[in-house]
Amino acid sequence: MVDAVLIILVIASIILSFAIGTNDETFAPVVGVKRLSVRSAVIIGAIVAVFGAFLLAPKVSDTLNNDISTIQVSSEIVLIISVFISMALCLILASIFGLPISSTEAMVGSILGLTIARGEKIIWSWEGMGHIFFTWAVSPLLGFIGALLLMKLMNKILSKSVKGLSGLETSNAISGSLLLVWVVIAGFSRAGNDISNAIAPIYPLFQNSEASIFYQRIPMLLGGAGLGLGLIIIGWRVLKSLGNDVVELTPESAFVTQASSALITLIATMLGIPVSGTMILVASFIGAGYGSKKPINLKSVRTIVIFIFLTPLISGSFAVAFYYLLRGVF
Amino acid sequence: MFRELLGRRMIDKKIEKNLIELSLIPLKYFEALYIERRTEISSSQFEIYEDEEKEKRGELIELLKEGIVDTKIEIAKFELYERMISVTSSMKDVRLVLTENRHEILEDEYKELVKILKEVSMLCKIMYEMVKGLYQNYDLALNKMQDLMETSENVISFISKFRFPSDEEKDKFDIEDPKVLISNSIRESIQSIIDVGEKITEIIEEFNFNR
């Protein structure tokens, strides 16, 4: 029975890693400015994901301990699997339609759904749902304003320094290359962080002080491989849609998108303001596009916004459905 | 993928060099044509210029095809290239029509048309400076566009006596008349030069951070 549980947990972890990979929009700006083709972006993204996950060895010990309700996800295998499968399904479905969604939102939705279904208590205070709501409200706003201001500053500098097409192409080449380096670093660290939740249940099972480091890091390797595969098989849809459909990017505005979202995340973290990486990135796209006076595809933006609101509801419903289905099995 | 990772700056530099060199060919060609027609001494320079134009066209098409060419800037450069090819095609037509109709036209009229070639070469010089300006200084290119429009207006008024027939006036003029044929081909050359200038203006408006 223990082996069967282990196998199920490993499979669930890999599926969730795969799902996170399908919705990884890190390389979208590089695709948007045609610095890399979608094919090259997903291949490089997958390689970066495997190395990032394996080498950065995330701190997984604290994950899955939620502070938004009294439910203890890690206490029951059915709860873990229900949360994982509902998150994965949500992310994969969104990716098939090319929609970038927040995996944090999917997780929160799943946990809340299960909390309500089991009659447990939701913590509405700042320590619980309060800061989550604050995050969801403040992240897009910060992303938009930050990218807009940075884009205006960038335009001011470029309008003084770029005199002709030759200068513009040099600026494009520099911005494009910096952007590429930036997204590789972001992909590296994101792979390390994003798989934390996915591998949390299996991570302790591989921690044996007598085993080699490679053995101890097998969960990260599995998570990284799943993330990479997700990016290659379905993730290109999100890269294509966010990179090409939302707003027309230039290498400069794409660089601003990445730089401002990283800067805002860093400042917010230093100030202790919780923020969502996906929401900031999507809002930065729109802010940089607006700042560079490029037309914004409002239809795509509207769809993304609708799904920001729907994600917790859908993942919560999925989690409850899976919970009652799986309870009969375990 | 390796090429993608390295970027396109080297390719862009080569495209810039070739586009500027291609834009210089009509100037050299019309200068040579003017001298040839004025002195009535045939020149072998034209073959050299035509070979050079063919070589530049080939190189540019290969360079423009390399890597990812569907960015707006690449499309704009390709459209500029196409317009420049119209200039080089029309310059060859002018020479051909002049040669074919040399003895079908009155001497004085022929001399007047030859004089216009000098003016057209001036337009080609402005076009060349505009292409250089596009790459090095947008303001300079935009100023040159004004010069181009003014100079072309003068040249067109100069050839008006040979009339480029409009649809309404076609009954008044014989389009098979050699002087009309020559003036029409010169007019087409001028139009293609103006088209290059307009494309350059469009590119500057699109990619200028000061807009």
Coordinates of C-alpha atoms in Angstrom, one line a residue:
Chain A
M1 CA 0.0 0.0 0.0
V2 CA 2.9 2.4 0.9
D3 CA 4.5 1.8 -2.5
A4 CA 1.2 2.4 -4.3
V5 CA 0.7 5.7 -2.4
L6 CA 4.3 6.7 -3.3
I7 CA 3.7 5.9 -6.9
I8 CA 0.4 7.9 -6.9
L9 CA 2.1 10.8 -5.2
V10 CA 5.0 10.8 -7.7
I11 CA 2.5 10.7 -10.6
A12 CA 0.5 13.5 -9.1
S13 CA 3.6 15.6 -8.6
I14 CA 4.8 15.0 -12.2
I15 CA 1.3 15.9 -13.6
L16 CA 1.2 19.1 -11.6
S17 CA 4.8 20.0 -12.7
F18 CA 3.7 19.3 -16.2
A19 CA 0.7 21.5 -15.8
I20 CA 2.8 24.3 -14.4
G21 CA 5.0 24.0 -17.4
T22 CA 2.1 24.3 -19.8
N23 CA 1.3 27.7 -18.3
D24 CA 4.8 29.0 -17.9
E25 CA 4.8 32.4 -19.7
T26 CA 8.4 33.4 -18.8
F27 CA 9.6 33.2 -22.4
A28 CA 6.6 35.0 -23.9
P29 CA 8.3 38.4 -24.3
V30 CA 11.2 36.8 -26.2
V31 CA 8.7 35.1 -28.5
G32 CA 6.7 38.4 -28.8
V33 CA 9.7 40.3 -30.2
K34 CA 10.7 37.4 -32.4
R35 CA 14.1 37.2 -30.7
L36 CA 13.4 33.4 -30.6
S37 CA 10.9 31.3 -32.5
V38 CA 8.3 29.6 -30.4
R39 CA 10.0 26.3 -31.1
S40 CA 13.4 27.5 -29.9
A41 CA 11.8 29.2 -26.9
V42 CA 10.1 26.1 -25.6
I43 CA 13.2 23.9 -26.1
I44 CA 15.5 26.4 -24.3
G45 CA 12.8 26.9 -21.7
A46 CA 12.6 23.2 -21.1
I47 CA 16.4 22.9 -20.7
V48 CA 16.4 25.8 -18.3
A49 CA 13.5 24.3 -16.3
V50 CA 15.3 21.0 -15.8
F51 CA 18.6 22.7 -14.7
G52 CA 16.8 25.3 -12.6
A53 CA 14.7 22.8 -10.8
F54 CA 17.7 20.5 -10.2
L55 CA 20.3 23.0 -9.2
L56 CA 18.3 25.6 -7.3
A57 CA 17.0 23.0 -4.8
P58 CA 14.0 24.9 -3.6
K59 CA 13.1 25.2 0.0
V60 CA 10.2 22.9 -0.1
S61 CA 9.8 22.3 3.6
D62 CA 7.3 25.1 4.2
T63 CA 5.1 24.5 1.2
L64 CA 1.6 23.1 1.4
N65 CA 1.2 24.6 4.9
N66 CA -1.7 27.0 4.1
D67 CA -2.8 29.9 6.3
I68 CA -6.0 30.7 4.5
S69 CA -8.2 28.1 6.2
T70 CA -8.1 25.5 9.0
I71 CA -7.9 22.6 6.6
Q72 CA -4.5 20.8 6.6
V73 CA -3.9 19.7 3.0
S74 CA -0.7 17.7 3.9
S75 CA -2.6 15.6 6.5
E76 CA -4.5 13.5 4.0
I77 CA -3.4 12.0 0.7
V78 CA -6.9 12.5 -0.8
L79 CA -6.7 16.2 -0.1
I80 CA -3.2 16.5 -1.6
I81 CA -4.2 14.6 -4.8
S82 CA -7.5 16.5 -5.1
V83 CA -5.7 19.9 -4.9
F84 CA -3.0 18.7 -7.3
I85 CA -5.3 17.3 -9.9
S86 CA -7.7 20.2 -9.8
M87 CA -4.8 22.7 -10.1
A88 CA -3.3 20.6 -13.0
L89 CA -6.6 20.4 -14.8
C90 CA -7.2 24.1 -14.5
L91 CA -3.7 25.0 -15.7
I92 CA -3.8 22.6 -18.6
L93 CA -7.2 23.7 -19.7
A94 CA -6.2 27.4 -19.6
S95 CA -3.0 26.6 -21.5
I96 CA -4.9 24.8 -24.2
F97 CA -6.8 28.1 -24.8
G98 CA -3.5 30.0 -24.6
L99 CA -4.5 31.8 -21.3
P100 CA -1.9 32.6 -18.7
I101 CA -3.3 32.0 -15.2
S102 CA -1.9 32.2 -11.8
S103 CA -1.0 28.8 -10.2
T104 CA -1.3 30.4 -6.8
E105 CA -4.9 31.4 -7.7
A106 CA -5.6 27.8 -8.7
M107 CA -4.2 26.5 -5.5
V108 CA -6.1 29.0 -3.3
G109 CA -9.3 28.1 -5.2
S110 CA -8.8 24.4 -4.6
I111 CA -8.1 24.8 -0.9
L112 CA -11.0 27.1 -0.4
G113 CA -13.3 24.7 -2.3
L114 CA -12.3 21.8 -0.1
T115 CA -12.5 24.0 3.1
I116 CA -16.1 24.9 2.3
A117 CA -17.0 21.3 1.2
R118 CA -15.6 19.9 4.5
G119 CA -17.2 22.6 6.6
E120 CA -13.9 23.9 7.8
K121 CA -13.3 27.6 8.7
I122 CA -11.9 30.1 6.2
I123 CA -9.5 32.6 7.8
W124 CA -10.6 36.0 6.5
S125 CA -8.1 38.1 8.4
W126 CA -5.0 39.7 7.0
E127 CA -2.9 36.7 8.0
G128 CA -5.3 34.5 5.8
M129 CA -7.4 35.5 2.9
G130 CA -6.9 39.2 3.5
H131 CA -3.4 39.3 2.2
I132 CA -4.4 37.0 -0.7
F133 CA -7.1 39.4 -1.9
F134 CA -4.7 42.3 -1.4
T135 CA -2.2 40.5 -3.6
W136 CA -4.7 39.9 -6.4
A137 CA -5.9 43.6 -6.3
V138 CA -2.5 45.2 -6.0
S139 CA -0.4 43.0 -8.4
P140 CA -1.9 44.0 -11.7
L141 CA -2.0 47.6 -10.6
L142 CA 1.7 47.6 -9.7
G143 CA 2.6 45.7 -12.8
F144 CA 0.8 48.1 -15.1
I145 CA 2.0 51.3 -13.4
G146 CA 5.6 50.1 -13.0
A147 CA 5.9 49.0 -16.7
L148 CA 4.2 52.2 -17.9
L149 CA 6.6 54.5 -16.0
L150 CA 9.7 52.4 -17.0
M151 CA 8.6 52.5 -20.6
K152 CA 8.1 56.3 -20.6
L153 CA 11.6 56.6 -19.1
M154 CA 13.0 54.2 -21.7
N155 CA 11.4 56.1 -24.5
K156 CA 12.8 59.4 -23.2
I157 CA 16.3 57.9 -23.1
L158 CA 15.9 56.3 -26.6
S159 CA 14.5 59.4 -28.2
K160 CA 17.7 61.3 -27.2
S161 CA 20.1 58.6 -28.1
V162 CA 18.7 56.9 -31.1
K163 CA 19.1 59.1 -34.2
G164 CA 18.5 56.6 -37.0
L165 CA 17.6 53.0 -38.0
S166 CA 21.1 51.9 -37.3
G167 CA 20.9 53.1 -33.7
L168 CA 17.4 51.6 -33.4
E169 CA 18.7 48.2 -34.5
T170 CA 21.6 48.4 -32.1
S171 CA 19.2 49.3 -29.3
N172 CA 17.0 46.4 -30.5
A173 CA 19.9 44.0 -30.5
I174 CA 21.1 45.0 -27.0
S175 CA 17.6 45.0 -25.6
G176 CA 16.8 41.6 -27.2
S177 CA 20.0 40.0 -25.9
L178 CA 19.5 41.4 -22.4
L179 CA 15.9 40.2 -22.5
L180 CA 17.1 36.7 -23.5
V181 CA 19.6 36.6 -20.6
W182 CA 16.9 38.0 -18.2
V183 CA 14.3 35.4 -19.2
V184 CA 16.8 32.6 -18.9
I185 CA 17.7 33.7 -15.3
A186 CA 13.9 34.2 -14.6
G187 CA 13.2 30.8 -16.0
F188 CA 15.9 29.3 -13.9
S189 CA 14.7 30.8 -10.6
R190 CA 11.0 30.2 -11.6
A191 CA 11.6 26.6 -12.2
G192 CA 13.2 26.3 -8.8
N193 CA 10.3 28.0 -7.1
D194 CA 7.3 26.8 -9.1
I195 CA 7.9 23.2 -8.6
S196 CA 8.1 23.6 -4.8
N197 CA 4.4 22.9 -4.4
A198 CA 4.4 20.2 -6.9
I199 CA 7.1 18.1 -5.4
A200 CA 6.4 18.9 -1.7
P201 CA 4.6 15.6 -0.9
I202 CA 7.4 13.4 -2.4
Y203 CA 10.4 15.5 -1.4
P204 CA 10.7 14.1 2.2
L205 CA 10.5 10.5 0.9
F206 CA 13.8 11.0 -1.0
Q207 CA 15.7 12.7 1.9
N208 CA 18.0 10.1 3.3
S209 CA 21.2 11.4 4.8
E210 CA 23.1 8.3 3.6
A211 CA 21.9 8.7 0.0
S212 CA 23.8 10.7 -2.7
I213 CA 22.9 14.3 -3.5
F214 CA 21.7 13.1 -6.9
Y215 CA 19.2 10.7 -5.2
Q216 CA 18.0 13.4 -2.9
R217 CA 17.3 15.7 -5.8
I218 CA 15.4 13.2 -7.9
P219 CA 12.1 14.9 -7.0
M220 CA 13.5 18.2 -8.4
L221 CA 14.7 16.4 -11.5
L222 CA 11.2 14.8 -12.0
G223 CA 9.5 18.2 -11.4
G224 CA 11.9 20.0 -13.8
A225 CA 11.4 17.4 -16.5
G226 CA 7.6 17.5 -16.1
L227 CA 7.8 21.3 -16.3
G228 CA 9.9 21.2 -19.4
L229 CA 7.7 18.6 -21.1
G230 CA 4.6 20.7 -20.3
L231 CA 6.3 23.7 -21.9
I232 CA 7.1 21.8 -25.0
I233 CA 3.8 20.0 -25.5
I234 CA 1.3 22.6 -24.6
G235 CA 3.2 25.7 -23.2
W236 CA 3.9 27.1 -26.7
R237 CA 0.2 28.1 -26.9
V238 CA 0.5 30.5 -23.9
L239 CA 3.9 31.8 -25.2
K240 CA 2.3 32.5 -28.6
S241 CA -0.9 34.1 -27.3
L242 CA 0.7 36.3 -24.6
G243 CA 3.7 37.1 -26.8
N244 CA 1.8 38.0 -30.0
D245 CA -1.9 38.5 -29.3
V246 CA -2.1 40.9 -26.3
V247 CA 0.1 43.7 -27.5
E248 CA 2.7 44.3 -30.1
L249 CA 6.1 44.3 -28.4
T250 CA 9.3 45.8 -29.4
P251 CA 12.6 44.5 -27.9
E252 CA 12.7 47.6 -25.7
S253 CA 9.2 47.2 -24.4
A254 CA 9.7 43.5 -23.9
F255 CA 12.8 44.2 -21.8
V256 CA 10.8 46.8 -19.8
T257 CA 8.1 44.2 -19.3
Q258 CA 10.5 41.7 -17.8
A259 CA 12.6 44.3 -15.9
S260 CA 9.7 46.0 -14.3
S261 CA 8.0 42.8 -13.2
A262 CA 11.2 41.6 -11.7
L263 CA 11.8 44.9 -10.0
I264 CA 8.3 45.2 -8.6
T265 CA 8.4 41.7 -7.3
L266 CA 11.7 42.4 -5.6
I267 CA 10.6 45.7 -4.1
A268 CA 7.3 44.1 -3.0
T269 CA 9.1 41.2 -1.4
M270 CA 11.5 43.6 0.4
L271 CA 8.5 45.7 1.7
G272 CA 6.6 42.5 2.7
I273 CA 3.8 43.1 0.2
P274 CA 2.6 39.8 -1.3
V275 CA 2.3 39.8 -5.1
S276 CA 1.5 37.4 -7.9
G277 CA 4.2 36.9 -10.5
T278 CA 1.8 36.0 -13.3
M279 CA -0.5 38.9 -12.7
I280 CA 2.4 41.4 -12.6
L281 CA 3.8 40.0 -15.8
V282 CA 0.5 40.1 -17.7
A283 CA -0.2 43.7 -16.4
S284 CA 3.4 44.7 -17.3
F285 CA 2.8 43.6 -20.9
I286 CA -0.2 45.9 -21.1
G287 CA 1.6 48.8 -19.3
A288 CA 4.6 48.6 -21.6
G289 CA 2.4 48.4 -24.7
Y290 CA 0.4 51.4 -23.5
G291 CA 3.6 53.3 -22.7
S292 CA 5.1 52.6 -26.1
K293 CA 1.8 53.7 -27.8
K294 CA 1.1 50.3 -29.3
P295 CA -2.4 49.1 -29.8
I296 CA -3.6 46.7 -27.1
N297 CA -5.8 43.8 -28.0
L298 CA -8.7 44.5 -25.6
K299 CA -10.4 41.2 -26.5
S300 CA -7.4 39.1 -25.3
V301 CA -7.1 41.3 -22.2
R302 CA -10.8 40.9 -21.4
T303 CA -10.5 37.1 -21.7
I304 CA -7.4 37.0 -19.4
V305 CA -9.2 39.2 -16.8
I306 CA -12.3 37.0 -16.9
F307 CA -10.2 33.9 -16.3
I308 CA -8.4 35.7 -13.4
F309 CA -11.8 35.8 -11.7
L310 CA -12.9 32.3 -12.8
T311 CA -9.7 30.4 -12.0
P312 CA -10.4 30.1 -8.2
L313 CA -14.0 29.1 -8.8
I314 CA -13.2 26.5 -11.4
S315 CA -10.2 25.0 -9.5
G316 CA -12.3 25.0 -6.3
S317 CA -15.1 23.1 -8.0
F318 CA -12.7 20.6 -9.6
A319 CA -11.1 20.0 -6.2
V320 CA -14.4 19.3 -4.5
A321 CA -15.4 16.9 -7.3
F322 CA -12.1 15.0 -7.2
Y323 CA -12.2 14.9 -3.4
Y324 CA -15.6 13.1 -3.3
L325 CA -14.5 10.8 -6.2
L326 CA -11.2 9.8 -4.7
R327 CA -12.6 9.4 -1.1
G328 CA -14.2 6.2 -2.2
V329 CA -10.8 4.9 -3.6
F330 CA -8.5 5.7 -0.6
Chain B
M1 CA 18.6 27.9 -32.9
F2 CA 22.3 28.7 -32.5
R3 CA 21.9 31.5 -35.0
E4 CA 18.8 32.8 -33.3
L5 CA 20.7 32.9 -30.0
L6 CA 23.5 35.0 -31.5
G7 CA 21.0 37.6 -32.8
R8 CA 20.7 39.4 -36.1
R9 CA 22.9 42.4 -35.6
M10 CA 25.6 41.3 -38.1
I11 CA 22.9 40.5 -40.7
D12 CA 21.3 43.9 -40.1
K13 CA 24.6 45.6 -40.6
K14 CA 25.1 43.9 -43.9
I15 CA 21.6 44.8 -45.0
E16 CA 22.3 48.4 -44.1
K17 CA 25.5 48.4 -46.1
N18 CA 23.9 46.8 -49.1
L19 CA 20.8 49.0 -49.1
I20 CA 23.0 52.1 -49.0
E21 CA 25.2 50.8 -51.8
L22 CA 22.1 49.8 -53.9
S23 CA 20.7 53.3 -53.5
L24 CA 23.9 54.8 -54.9
I25 CA 23.6 52.8 -58.2
P26 CA 20.8 54.9 -59.8
L27 CA 22.9 58.1 -59.1
K28 CA 26.0 56.6 -60.9
Y29 CA 23.8 55.2 -63.7
F30 CA 22.0 58.5 -64.5
E31 CA 25.2 60.5 -64.3
A32 CA 26.8 58.0 -66.7
L33 CA 23.7 58.1 -68.9
Y34 CA 23.8 61.9 -69.0
I35 CA 27.4 61.9 -70.0
E36 CA 27.0 59.2 -72.6
R37 CA 24.0 61.0 -74.2
R38 CA 25.6 64.4 -74.1
T39 CA 28.9 63.3 -75.6
E40 CA 27.4 60.5 -77.8
I41 CA 30.3 58.3 -76.7
S42 CA 29.0 54.9 -75.5
S43 CA 30.2 53.7 -72.2
S44 CA 30.8 50.2 -70.8
Q45 CA 30.0 51.5 -67.3
F46 CA 26.4 50.5 -67.6
E47 CA 27.2 46.8 -67.7
I48 CA 29.3 47.3 -64.6
Y49 CA 26.5 49.1 -62.8
E50 CA 23.9 46.6 -63.9
D51 CA 26.1 43.7 -62.7
E52 CA 26.6 45.6 -59.4
E53 CA 22.9 46.1 -59.1
K54 CA 22.2 42.4 -59.8
E55 CA 24.8 41.4 -57.2
K56 CA 23.4 43.7 -54.5
R57 CA 19.8 42.5 -55.2
G58 CA 20.9 38.9 -54.8
E59 CA 22.8 39.6 -51.6
L60 CA 20.0 41.6 -50.1
I61 CA 17.3 39.0 -50.9
E62 CA 19.5 36.4 -49.2
L63 CA 20.1 38.6 -46.2
L64 CA 16.5 39.5 -45.8
K65 CA 15.5 35.9 -46.0
E66 CA 17.9 34.9 -43.2
G67 CA 16.6 34.4 -39.7
I68 CA 13.2 35.7 -38.6
V69 CA 12.0 38.3 -41.1
D70 CA 8.4 38.8 -40.0
T71 CA 9.1 41.6 -37.6
K72 CA 7.7 45.1 -38.6
I73 CA 11.2 46.5 -39.1
E74 CA 12.2 43.6 -41.4
I75 CA 9.0 44.0 -43.4
A76 CA 9.6 47.7 -43.7
K77 CA 13.1 47.1 -45.0
F78 CA 11.9 44.6 -47.5
E79 CA 9.3 47.1 -48.8
L80 CA 12.0 49.7 -49.1
Y81 CA 14.2 47.2 -51.0
E82 CA 11.3 46.6 -53.4
R83 CA 10.8 50.3 -54.1
M84 CA 14.5 50.7 -54.7
I85 CA 14.3 47.8 -57.2
S86 CA 11.6 49.8 -59.1
V87 CA 14.1 52.7 -59.4
T88 CA 16.9 50.5 -60.7
S89 CA 14.4 48.8 -63.2
S90 CA 13.1 52.1 -64.4
M91 CA 16.6 53.6 -64.9
K92 CA 17.4 50.7 -67.3
D93 CA 14.1 51.4 -69.1
V94 CA 15.1 55.0 -69.6
R95 CA 18.3 54.0 -71.3
L96 CA 16.6 51.5 -73.4
V97 CA 13.9 53.9 -74.6
L98 CA 16.5 56.6 -75.3
T99 CA 18.6 54.2 -77.4
E100 CA 15.6 52.9 -79.3
N101 CA 14.2 56.4 -80.1
R102 CA 17.4 58.3 -80.6
H103 CA 16.8 58.9 -84.3
E104 CA 13.1 59.3 -84.1
I105 CA 13.1 62.6 -82.3
L106 CA 14.1 66.1 -83.2
E107 CA 17.7 67.1 -82.1
D108 CA 16.6 70.0 -79.9
E109 CA 14.0 68.0 -78.1
Y110 CA 16.4 65.2 -77.6
K111 CA 18.9 67.6 -76.1
E112 CA 16.3 68.9 -73.7
L113 CA 15.4 65.4 -72.6
V114 CA 19.1 64.6 -72.1
K115 CA 19.4 67.7 -69.8
I116 CA 16.6 66.3 -67.7
L117 CA 18.8 63.3 -67.1
K118 CA 21.1 65.5 -65.1
E119 CA 18.2 66.7 -63.0
V120 CA 17.1 63.1 -62.4
S121 CA 20.6 62.2 -61.2
M122 CA 20.2 65.0 -58.7
L123 CA 17.1 63.3 -57.5
C124 CA 18.9 60.0 -57.2
K125 CA 21.6 61.8 -55.1
I126 CA 18.9 63.0 -52.7
M127 CA 17.4 59.5 -52.6
Y128 CA 20.9 58.1 -51.7
E129 CA 21.3 60.7 -49.0
M130 CA 17.8 59.8 -47.7
V131 CA 18.7 56.1 -47.4
K132 CA 21.9 57.1 -45.6
G133 CA 19.9 59.5 -43.4
L134 CA 17.4 56.8 -42.6
Y135 CA 20.1 54.8 -41.0
Q136 CA 22.1 57.6 -39.5
N137 CA 20.0 60.6 -38.9
Y138 CA 16.2 60.7 -39.2
D139 CA 16.0 64.5 -39.3
L140 CA 18.4 64.7 -42.2
A141 CA 16.4 62.2 -44.1
L142 CA 13.2 64.1 -43.5
N143 CA 14.8 67.4 -44.6
K144 CA 16.0 65.6 -47.7
M145 CA 12.4 64.5 -48.4
Q146 CA 11.4 68.2 -48.8
D147 CA 14.3 68.7 -51.2
L148 CA 13.2 65.6 -53.1
M149 CA 9.7 66.9 -53.5
E150 CA 10.8 70.4 -54.6
T151 CA 13.4 69.1 -57.0
S152 CA 11.1 66.5 -58.5
E153 CA 8.4 69.1 -58.9
N154 CA 10.9 71.2 -61.0
V155 CA 11.9 68.3 -63.1
I156 CA 8.3 67.3 -63.7
S157 CA 7.4 70.8 -64.8
F158 CA 10.4 70.8 -67.1
I159 CA 9.2 67.6 -68.9
S160 CA 5.6 68.8 -68.9
K161 CA 6.0 69.9 -72.6
F162 CA 6.5 66.3 -73.5
R163 CA 3.4 65.6 -71.4
F164 CA 2.7 62.4 -69.5
P165 CA -0.8 61.8 -70.7
S166 CA -3.6 61.3 -68.3
D167 CA -6.7 59.3 -69.1
E168 CA -8.7 62.4 -70.0
E169 CA -6.0 63.7 -72.3
K170 CA -4.9 60.6 -74.0
D171 CA -6.6 61.6 -77.3
K172 CA -4.5 64.8 -77.4
F173 CA -1.2 62.9 -77.3
D174 CA 0.2 60.0 -79.2
I175 CA 1.6 57.7 -76.7
E176 CA 3.7 56.0 -79.3
D177 CA 5.4 59.4 -80.0
P178 CA 9.1 58.8 -79.1
K179 CA 9.4 62.0 -77.0
V180 CA 6.4 61.0 -75.0
L181 CA 7.8 57.5 -74.6
I182 CA 11.1 58.9 -73.3
S183 CA 9.5 61.5 -71.1
N184 CA 7.1 58.9 -69.7
S185 CA 9.9 56.6 -68.8
I186 CA 11.8 59.5 -67.1
R187 CA 8.6 60.3 -65.3
E188 CA 8.3 56.8 -64.1
S189 CA 11.8 56.9 -62.8
I190 CA 11.0 60.1 -60.9
Q191 CA 7.9 58.5 -59.5
S192 CA 9.8 55.5 -58.3
I193 CA 12.4 57.8 -56.6
I194 CA 9.5 59.7 -54.8
D195 CA 8.1 56.3 -53.7
V196 CA 11.4 55.4 -52.1
G197 CA 11.4 58.8 -50.3
E198 CA 7.8 58.2 -49.1
K199 CA 8.7 54.8 -47.8
I200 CA 11.6 56.2 -45.9
T201 CA 9.3 58.8 -44.3
E202 CA 6.8 56.1 -43.4
I203 CA 9.6 54.0 -41.8
I204 CA 10.8 57.0 -39.8
E205 CA 7.3 57.8 -38.6
E206 CA 6.9 54.2 -37.5
F207 CA 10.2 53.7 -35.7
N208 CA 11.0 57.2 -34.4
F209 CA 10.9 57.4 -30.6
N210 CA 10.2 61.1 -30.9
R211 CA 6.8 60.7 -32.5

